[in-house]
PDB file of C-alpha atoms in Angstrom:
ATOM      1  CA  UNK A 612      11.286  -5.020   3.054  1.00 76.00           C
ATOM      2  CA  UNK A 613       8.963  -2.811   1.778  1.00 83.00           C
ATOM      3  CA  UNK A 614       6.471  -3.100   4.646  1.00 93.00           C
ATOM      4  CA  UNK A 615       2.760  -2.063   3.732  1.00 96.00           C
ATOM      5  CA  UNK A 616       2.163  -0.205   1.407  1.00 97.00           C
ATOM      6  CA  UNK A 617      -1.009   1.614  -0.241  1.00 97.00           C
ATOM      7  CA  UNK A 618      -2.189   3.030  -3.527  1.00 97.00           C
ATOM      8  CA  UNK A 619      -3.044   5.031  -4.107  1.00 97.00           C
ATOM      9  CA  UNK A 620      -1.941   8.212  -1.945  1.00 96.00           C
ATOM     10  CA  UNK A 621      -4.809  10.615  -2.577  1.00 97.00           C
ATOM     11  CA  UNK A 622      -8.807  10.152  -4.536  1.00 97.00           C
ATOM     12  CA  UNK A 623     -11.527  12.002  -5.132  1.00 97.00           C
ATOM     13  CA  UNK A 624     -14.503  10.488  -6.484  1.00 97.00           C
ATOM     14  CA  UNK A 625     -18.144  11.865  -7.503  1.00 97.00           C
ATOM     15  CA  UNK A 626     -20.954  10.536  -4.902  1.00 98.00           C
ATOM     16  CA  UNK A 627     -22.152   7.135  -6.359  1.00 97.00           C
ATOM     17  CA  UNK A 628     -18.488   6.110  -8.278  1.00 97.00           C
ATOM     18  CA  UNK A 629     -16.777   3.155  -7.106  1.00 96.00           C
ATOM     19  CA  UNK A 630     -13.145   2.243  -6.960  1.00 96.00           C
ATOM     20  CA  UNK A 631     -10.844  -0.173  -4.986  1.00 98.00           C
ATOM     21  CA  UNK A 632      -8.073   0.965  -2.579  1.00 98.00           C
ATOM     22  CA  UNK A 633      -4.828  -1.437  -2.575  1.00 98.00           C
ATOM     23  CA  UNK A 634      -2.878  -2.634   0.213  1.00 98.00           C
ATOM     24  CA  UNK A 635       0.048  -4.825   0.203  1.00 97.00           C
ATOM     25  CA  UNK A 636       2.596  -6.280   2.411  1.00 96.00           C
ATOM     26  CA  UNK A 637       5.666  -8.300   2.054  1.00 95.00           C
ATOM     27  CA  UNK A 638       6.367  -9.497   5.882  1.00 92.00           C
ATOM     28  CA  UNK A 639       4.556 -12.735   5.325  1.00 91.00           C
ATOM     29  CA  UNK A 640       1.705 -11.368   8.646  1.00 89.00           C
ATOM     30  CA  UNK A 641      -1.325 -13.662   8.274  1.00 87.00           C
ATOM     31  CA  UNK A 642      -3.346 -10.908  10.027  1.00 88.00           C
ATOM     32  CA  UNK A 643      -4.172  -7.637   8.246  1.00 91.00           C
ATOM     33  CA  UNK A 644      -6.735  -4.935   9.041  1.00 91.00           C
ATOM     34  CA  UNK A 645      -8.163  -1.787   7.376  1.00 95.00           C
ATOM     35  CA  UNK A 646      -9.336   1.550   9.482  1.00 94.00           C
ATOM     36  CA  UNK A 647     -10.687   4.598   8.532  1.00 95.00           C
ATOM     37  CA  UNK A 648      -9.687   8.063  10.230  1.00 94.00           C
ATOM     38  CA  UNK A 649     -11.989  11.192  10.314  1.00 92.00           C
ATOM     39  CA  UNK A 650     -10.565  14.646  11.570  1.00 86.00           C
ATOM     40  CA  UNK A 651      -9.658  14.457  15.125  1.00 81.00           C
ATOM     41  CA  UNK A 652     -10.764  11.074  15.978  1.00 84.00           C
ATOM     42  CA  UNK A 653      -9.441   7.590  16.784  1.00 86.00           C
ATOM     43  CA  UNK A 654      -8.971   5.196  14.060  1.00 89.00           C
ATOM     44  CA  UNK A 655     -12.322   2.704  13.710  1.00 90.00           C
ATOM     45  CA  UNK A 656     -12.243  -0.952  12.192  1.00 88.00           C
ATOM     46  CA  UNK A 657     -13.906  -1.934   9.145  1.00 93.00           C
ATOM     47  CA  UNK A 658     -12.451  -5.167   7.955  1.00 92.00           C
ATOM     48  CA  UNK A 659      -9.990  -7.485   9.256  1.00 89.00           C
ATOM     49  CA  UNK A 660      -8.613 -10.803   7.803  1.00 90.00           C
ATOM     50  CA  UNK A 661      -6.951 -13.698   9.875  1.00 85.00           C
ATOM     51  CA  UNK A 662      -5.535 -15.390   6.654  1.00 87.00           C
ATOM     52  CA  UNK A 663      -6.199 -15.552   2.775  1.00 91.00           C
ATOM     53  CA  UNK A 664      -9.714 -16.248   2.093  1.00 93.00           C
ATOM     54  CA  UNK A 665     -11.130 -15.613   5.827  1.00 90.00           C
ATOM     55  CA  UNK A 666     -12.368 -11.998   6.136  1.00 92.00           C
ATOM     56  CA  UNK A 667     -14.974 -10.732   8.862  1.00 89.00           C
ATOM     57  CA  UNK A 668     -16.263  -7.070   9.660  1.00 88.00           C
ATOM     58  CA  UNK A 669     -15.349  -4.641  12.363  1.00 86.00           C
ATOM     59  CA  UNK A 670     -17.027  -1.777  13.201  1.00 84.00           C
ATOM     60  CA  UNK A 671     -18.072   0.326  10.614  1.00 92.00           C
ATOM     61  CA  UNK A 672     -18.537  -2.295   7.408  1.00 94.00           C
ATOM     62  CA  UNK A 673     -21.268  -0.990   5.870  1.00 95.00           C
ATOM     63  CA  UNK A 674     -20.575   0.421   2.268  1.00 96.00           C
ATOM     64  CA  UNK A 675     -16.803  -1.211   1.849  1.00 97.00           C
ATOM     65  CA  UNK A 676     -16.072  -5.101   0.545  1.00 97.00           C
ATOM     66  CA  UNK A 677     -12.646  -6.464   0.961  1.00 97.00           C
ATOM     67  CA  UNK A 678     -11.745  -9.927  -0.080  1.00 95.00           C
ATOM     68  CA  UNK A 679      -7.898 -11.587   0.575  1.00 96.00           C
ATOM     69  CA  UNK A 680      -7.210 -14.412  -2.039  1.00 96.00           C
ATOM     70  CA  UNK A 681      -3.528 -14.129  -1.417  1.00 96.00           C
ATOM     71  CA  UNK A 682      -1.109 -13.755   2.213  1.00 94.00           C
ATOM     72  CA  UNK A 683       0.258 -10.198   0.613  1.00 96.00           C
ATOM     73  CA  UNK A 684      -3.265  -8.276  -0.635  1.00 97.00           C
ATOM     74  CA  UNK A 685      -6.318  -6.979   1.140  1.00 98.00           C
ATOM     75  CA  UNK A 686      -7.893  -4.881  -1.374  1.00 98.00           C
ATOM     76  CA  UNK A 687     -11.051  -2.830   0.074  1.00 98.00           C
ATOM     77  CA  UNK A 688     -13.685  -1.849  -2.397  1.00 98.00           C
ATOM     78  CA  UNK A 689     -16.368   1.162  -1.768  1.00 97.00           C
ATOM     79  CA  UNK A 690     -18.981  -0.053  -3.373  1.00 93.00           C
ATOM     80  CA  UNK A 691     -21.175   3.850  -4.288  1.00 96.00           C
ATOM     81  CA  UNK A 692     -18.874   6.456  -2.821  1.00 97.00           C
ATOM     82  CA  UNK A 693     -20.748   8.552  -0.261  1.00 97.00           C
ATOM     83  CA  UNK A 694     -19.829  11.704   1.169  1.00 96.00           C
ATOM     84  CA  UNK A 695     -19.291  10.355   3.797  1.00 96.00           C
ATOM     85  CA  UNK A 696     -16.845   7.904   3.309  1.00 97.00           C
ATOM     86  CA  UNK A 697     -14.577  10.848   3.162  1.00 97.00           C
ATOM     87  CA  UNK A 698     -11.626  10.050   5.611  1.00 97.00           C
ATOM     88  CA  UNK A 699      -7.750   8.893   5.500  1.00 97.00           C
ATOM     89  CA  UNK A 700      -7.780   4.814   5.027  1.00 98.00           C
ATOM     90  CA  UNK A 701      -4.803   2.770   6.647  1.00 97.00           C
ATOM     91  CA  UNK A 702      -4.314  -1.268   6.210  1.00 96.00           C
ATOM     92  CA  UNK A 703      -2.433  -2.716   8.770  1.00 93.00           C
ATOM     93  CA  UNK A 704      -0.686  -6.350   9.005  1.00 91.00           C
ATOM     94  CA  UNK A 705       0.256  -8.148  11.774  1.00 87.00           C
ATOM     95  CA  UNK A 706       1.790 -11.686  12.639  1.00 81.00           C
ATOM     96  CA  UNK A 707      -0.852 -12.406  15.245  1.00 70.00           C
ATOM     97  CA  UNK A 708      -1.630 -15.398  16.689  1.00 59.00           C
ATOM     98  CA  UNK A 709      -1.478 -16.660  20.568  1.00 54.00           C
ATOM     99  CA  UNK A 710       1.426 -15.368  22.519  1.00 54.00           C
ATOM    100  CA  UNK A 711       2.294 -13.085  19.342  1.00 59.00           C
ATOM    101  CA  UNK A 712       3.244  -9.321  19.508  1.00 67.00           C
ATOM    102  CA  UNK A 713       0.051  -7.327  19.335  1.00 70.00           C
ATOM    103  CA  UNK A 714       2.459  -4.518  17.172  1.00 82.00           C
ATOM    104  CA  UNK A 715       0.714  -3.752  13.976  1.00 86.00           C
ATOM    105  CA  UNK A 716       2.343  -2.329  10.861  1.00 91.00           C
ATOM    106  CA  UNK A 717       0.786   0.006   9.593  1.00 94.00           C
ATOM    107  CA  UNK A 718       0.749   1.697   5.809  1.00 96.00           C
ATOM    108  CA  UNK A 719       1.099   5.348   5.062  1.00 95.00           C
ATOM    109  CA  UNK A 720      -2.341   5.688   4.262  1.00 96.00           C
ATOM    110  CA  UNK A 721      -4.675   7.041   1.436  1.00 97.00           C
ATOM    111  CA  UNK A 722      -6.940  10.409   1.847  1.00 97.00           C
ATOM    112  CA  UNK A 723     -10.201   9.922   0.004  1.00 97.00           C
ATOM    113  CA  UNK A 724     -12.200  12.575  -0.685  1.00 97.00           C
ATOM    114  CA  UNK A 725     -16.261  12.037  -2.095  1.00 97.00           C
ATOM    115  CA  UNK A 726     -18.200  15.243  -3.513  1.00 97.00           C
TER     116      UNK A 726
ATOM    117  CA  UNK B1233     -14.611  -5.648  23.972  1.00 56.00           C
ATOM    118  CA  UNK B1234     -12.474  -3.755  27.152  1.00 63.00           C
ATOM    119  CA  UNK B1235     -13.215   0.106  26.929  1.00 80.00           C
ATOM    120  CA  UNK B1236     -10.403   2.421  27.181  1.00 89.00           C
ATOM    121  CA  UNK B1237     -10.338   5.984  28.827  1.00 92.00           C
ATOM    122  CA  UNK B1238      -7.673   8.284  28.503  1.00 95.00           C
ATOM    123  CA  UNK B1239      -7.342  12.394  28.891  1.00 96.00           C
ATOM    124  CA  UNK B1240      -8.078  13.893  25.758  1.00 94.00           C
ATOM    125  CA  UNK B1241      -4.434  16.242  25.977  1.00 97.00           C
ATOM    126  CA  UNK B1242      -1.673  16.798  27.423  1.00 97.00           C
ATOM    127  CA  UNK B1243       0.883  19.387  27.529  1.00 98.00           C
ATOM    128  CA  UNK B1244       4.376  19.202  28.735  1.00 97.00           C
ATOM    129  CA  UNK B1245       8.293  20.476  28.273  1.00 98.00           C
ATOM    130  CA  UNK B1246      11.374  19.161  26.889  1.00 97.00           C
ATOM    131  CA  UNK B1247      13.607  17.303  29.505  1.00 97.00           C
ATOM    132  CA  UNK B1248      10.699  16.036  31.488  1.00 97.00           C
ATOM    133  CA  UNK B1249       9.172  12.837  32.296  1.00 97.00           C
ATOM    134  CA  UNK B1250       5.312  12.443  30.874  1.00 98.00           C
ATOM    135  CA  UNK B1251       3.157   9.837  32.153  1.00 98.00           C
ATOM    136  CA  UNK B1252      -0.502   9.208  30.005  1.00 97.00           C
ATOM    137  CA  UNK B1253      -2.918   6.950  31.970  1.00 96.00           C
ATOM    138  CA  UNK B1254      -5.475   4.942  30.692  1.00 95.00           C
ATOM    139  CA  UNK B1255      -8.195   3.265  32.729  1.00 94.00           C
ATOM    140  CA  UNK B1256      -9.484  -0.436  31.232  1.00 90.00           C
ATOM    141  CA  UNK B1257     -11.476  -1.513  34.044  1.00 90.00           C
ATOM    142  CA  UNK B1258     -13.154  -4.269  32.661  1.00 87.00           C
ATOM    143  CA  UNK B1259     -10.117  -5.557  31.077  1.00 88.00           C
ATOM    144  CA  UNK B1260     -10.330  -9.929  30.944  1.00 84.00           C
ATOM    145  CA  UNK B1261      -7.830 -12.459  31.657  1.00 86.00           C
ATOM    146  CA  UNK B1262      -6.409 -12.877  27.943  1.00 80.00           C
ATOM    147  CA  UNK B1263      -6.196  -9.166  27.543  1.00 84.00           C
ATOM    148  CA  UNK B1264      -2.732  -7.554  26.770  1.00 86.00           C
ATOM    149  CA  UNK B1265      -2.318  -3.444  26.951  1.00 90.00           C
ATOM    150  CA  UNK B1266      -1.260  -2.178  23.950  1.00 91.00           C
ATOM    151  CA  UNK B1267       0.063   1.278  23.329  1.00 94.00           C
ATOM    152  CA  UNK B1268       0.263   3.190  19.680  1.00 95.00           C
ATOM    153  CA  UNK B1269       1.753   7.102  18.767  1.00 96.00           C
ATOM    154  CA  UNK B1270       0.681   9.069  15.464  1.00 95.00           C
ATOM    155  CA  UNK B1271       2.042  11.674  14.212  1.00 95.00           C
ATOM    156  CA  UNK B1272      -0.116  13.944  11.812  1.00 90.00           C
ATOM    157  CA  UNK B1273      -0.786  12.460   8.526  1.00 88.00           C
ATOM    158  CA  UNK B1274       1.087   9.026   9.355  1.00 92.00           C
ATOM    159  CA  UNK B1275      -0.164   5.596  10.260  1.00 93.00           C
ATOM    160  CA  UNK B1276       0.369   4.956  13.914  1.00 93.00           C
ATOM    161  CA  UNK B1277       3.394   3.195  15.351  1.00 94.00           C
ATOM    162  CA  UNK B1278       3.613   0.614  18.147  1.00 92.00           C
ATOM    163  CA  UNK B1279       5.428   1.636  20.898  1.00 94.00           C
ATOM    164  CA  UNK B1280       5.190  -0.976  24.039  1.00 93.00           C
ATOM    165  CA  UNK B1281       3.149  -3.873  24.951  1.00 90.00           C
ATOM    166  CA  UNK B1282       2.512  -5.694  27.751  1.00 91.00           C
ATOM    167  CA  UNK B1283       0.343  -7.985  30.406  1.00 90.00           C
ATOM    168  CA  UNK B1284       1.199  -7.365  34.194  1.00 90.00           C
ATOM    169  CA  UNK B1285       3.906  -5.123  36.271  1.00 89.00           C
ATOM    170  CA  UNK B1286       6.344  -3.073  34.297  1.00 95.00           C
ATOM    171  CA  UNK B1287       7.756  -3.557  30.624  1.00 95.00           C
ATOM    172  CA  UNK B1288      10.364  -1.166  29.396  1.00 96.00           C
ATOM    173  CA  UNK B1289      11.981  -0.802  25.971  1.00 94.00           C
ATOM    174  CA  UNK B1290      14.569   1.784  24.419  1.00 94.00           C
ATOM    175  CA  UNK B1291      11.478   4.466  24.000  1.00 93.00           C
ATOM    176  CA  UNK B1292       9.269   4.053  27.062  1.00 97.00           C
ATOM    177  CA  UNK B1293       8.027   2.019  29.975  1.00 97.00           C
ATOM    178  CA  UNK B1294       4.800   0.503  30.570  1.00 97.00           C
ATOM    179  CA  UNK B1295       3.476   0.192  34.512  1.00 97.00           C
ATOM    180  CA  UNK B1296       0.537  -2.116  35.360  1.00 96.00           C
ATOM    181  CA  UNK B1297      -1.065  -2.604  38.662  1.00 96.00           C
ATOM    182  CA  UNK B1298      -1.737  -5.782  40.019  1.00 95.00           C
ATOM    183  CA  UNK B1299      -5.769  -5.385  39.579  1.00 95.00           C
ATOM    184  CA  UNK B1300      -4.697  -4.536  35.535  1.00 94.00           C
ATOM    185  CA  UNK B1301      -7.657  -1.680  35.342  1.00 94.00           C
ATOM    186  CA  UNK B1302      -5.425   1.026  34.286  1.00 95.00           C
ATOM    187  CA  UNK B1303      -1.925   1.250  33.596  1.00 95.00           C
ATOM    188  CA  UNK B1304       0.503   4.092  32.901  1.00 97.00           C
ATOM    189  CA  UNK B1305       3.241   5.025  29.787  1.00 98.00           C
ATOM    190  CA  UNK B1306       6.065   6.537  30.628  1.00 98.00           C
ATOM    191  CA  UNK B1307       8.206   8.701  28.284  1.00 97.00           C
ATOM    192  CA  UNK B1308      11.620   9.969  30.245  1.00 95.00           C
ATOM    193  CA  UNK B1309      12.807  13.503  28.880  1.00 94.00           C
ATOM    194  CA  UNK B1310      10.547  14.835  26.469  1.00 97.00           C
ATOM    195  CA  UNK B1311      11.569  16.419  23.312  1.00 97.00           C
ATOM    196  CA  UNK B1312       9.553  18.325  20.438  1.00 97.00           C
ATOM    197  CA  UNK B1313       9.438  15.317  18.122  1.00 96.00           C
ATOM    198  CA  UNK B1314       7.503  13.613  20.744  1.00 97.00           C
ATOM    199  CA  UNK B1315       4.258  15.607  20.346  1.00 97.00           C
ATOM    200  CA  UNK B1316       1.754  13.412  18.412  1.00 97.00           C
ATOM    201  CA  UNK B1317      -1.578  11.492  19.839  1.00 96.00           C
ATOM    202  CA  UNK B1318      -1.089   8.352  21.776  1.00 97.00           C
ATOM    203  CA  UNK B1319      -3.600   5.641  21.453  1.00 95.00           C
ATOM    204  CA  UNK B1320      -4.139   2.473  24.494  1.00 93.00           C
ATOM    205  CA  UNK B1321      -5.683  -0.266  23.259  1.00 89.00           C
ATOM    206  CA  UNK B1322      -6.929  -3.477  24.915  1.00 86.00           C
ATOM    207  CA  UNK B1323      -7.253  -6.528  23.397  1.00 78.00           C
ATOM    208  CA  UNK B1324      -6.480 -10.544  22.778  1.00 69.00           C
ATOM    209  CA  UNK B1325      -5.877 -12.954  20.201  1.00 58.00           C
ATOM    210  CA  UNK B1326      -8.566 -15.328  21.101  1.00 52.00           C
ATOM    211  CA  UNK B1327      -7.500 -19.236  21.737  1.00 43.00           C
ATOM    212  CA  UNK B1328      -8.790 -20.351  18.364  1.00 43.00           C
ATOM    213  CA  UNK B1329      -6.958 -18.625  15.818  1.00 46.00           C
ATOM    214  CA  UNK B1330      -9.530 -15.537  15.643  1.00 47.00           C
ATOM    215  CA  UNK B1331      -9.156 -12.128  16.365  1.00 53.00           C
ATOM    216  CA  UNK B1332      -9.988  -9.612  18.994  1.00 57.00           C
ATOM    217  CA  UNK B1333     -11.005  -6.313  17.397  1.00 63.00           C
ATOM    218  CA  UNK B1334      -8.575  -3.951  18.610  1.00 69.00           C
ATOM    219  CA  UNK B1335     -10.425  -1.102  19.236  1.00 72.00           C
ATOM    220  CA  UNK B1336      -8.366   2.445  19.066  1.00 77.00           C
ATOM    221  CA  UNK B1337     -10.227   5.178  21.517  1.00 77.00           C
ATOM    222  CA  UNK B1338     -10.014   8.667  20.332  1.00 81.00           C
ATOM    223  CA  UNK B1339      -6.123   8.680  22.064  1.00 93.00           C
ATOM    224  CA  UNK B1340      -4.075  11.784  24.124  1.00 97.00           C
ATOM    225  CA  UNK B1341      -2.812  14.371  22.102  1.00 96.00           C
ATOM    226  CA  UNK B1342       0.675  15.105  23.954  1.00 98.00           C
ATOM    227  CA  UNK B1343       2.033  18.721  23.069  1.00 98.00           C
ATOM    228  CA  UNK B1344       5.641  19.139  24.190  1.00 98.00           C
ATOM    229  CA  UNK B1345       6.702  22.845  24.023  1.00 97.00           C
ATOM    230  CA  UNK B1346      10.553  24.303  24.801  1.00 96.00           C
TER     231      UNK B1346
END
């Protein structure tokens, strides 16, 4: 197995461009999750899914879409790149579910950079 | 959501035992303690989970207290590769399918020196 994986590794984009950063995963996890980490800090929660076609926010949502039409994807789209949407983005899967492991998988990540 | 609060650093030495604390005090019933490392420029990596009293696995050990407002990970002997930042995180998978947001706190960065 492959795990998760993301692509791509490292961006930069112009203030205002728009572009979509990929995450798969082939462990068959209903759950899957993407974060953003700034320098120094704790990861933060923008979108989570529970299962293809149910997505809802976490806590920083604002300027990022993410849909999940299949088990494996979970795409998340910035919408006008901002400087400061600069940060590393990880997706995470997980099997979830009552009495399930609360261990997350997570992918290697992608550093975005916005000028 | 339960808030976590753990020291922002550590420092220890190879060969010993390190134990990172983190307080949850208003932790609820469904809530299972949840415990992540990261090392730099990697995604972070489960380590131990667990509910009430102790859990141990081939990397660490997990105490909880009967009241379940703080608990403690245990790493026996130390070594370099150990240093990273170690996140607690409280959460549940709520009875109807949904999800808790697992919320990651800023973590403990552990430096082990020689």
């Amino acid at each position: 197995n492959a795990g998760v994986t993301q692509t791509p590794k490292f961006q930069v984009l112009k203030t205002g461009q728009s572009m979509t950063l990929q995450c798969a995963q082939d462990m068959n996890h209903e759950y899957m999750s993407w974060y953003r980490q700034d320098p120094g800090m704790g990861l933060r929660l923008i979108h989570y899914s529970v299962g293809a076609g149910i997505t809802d926010q976490g806590e920083v949502p604002n300027g990022y879409n993410v849909s999940r039409s299949t088990t494996e994807d979970f795409p998340l789209r910035l919408l006008s790149a901002a400087p400061s949407q600069t940060s590393v983005y990880f997706c995470a899967s997980s099997l979830g579910g009552r009495g399930s492991s609360y261990e997350q998988y997570f992918g290697p990540g992608t550093r975005l950079t916005v000028t | 959501l339960a808030k976590t609060t753990q020291p922002i650093s550590m420092d220890s030495y190879e060969g010993q035992e390190v134990n990172i604390t983190c307080s949850h005090n208003n932790i609820a019933t469904n809530d299972y303690i949840t415990w992540y490392q990261q090392f730099p420029s990697q995604g972070p990596r489960f380590i131990i989970q667990g509910y009430k009293t102790k859990v141990t696995n081939e990397v660490a050990s997990l105490f909880i207290p009967a009241d379940r407002k703080s608990s403690t990970l245990s790493l026996p002997r130390v070594s370099l590769s150990d240093t990273a930042v170690y996140y607690c995180l409280v959460g549940a998978y709520l009875f109807s399918g949904g999800y808790n947001k697992l919320i990651f706190g800023a973590g403990t960065r552990l430096a082990v020196h020689p």
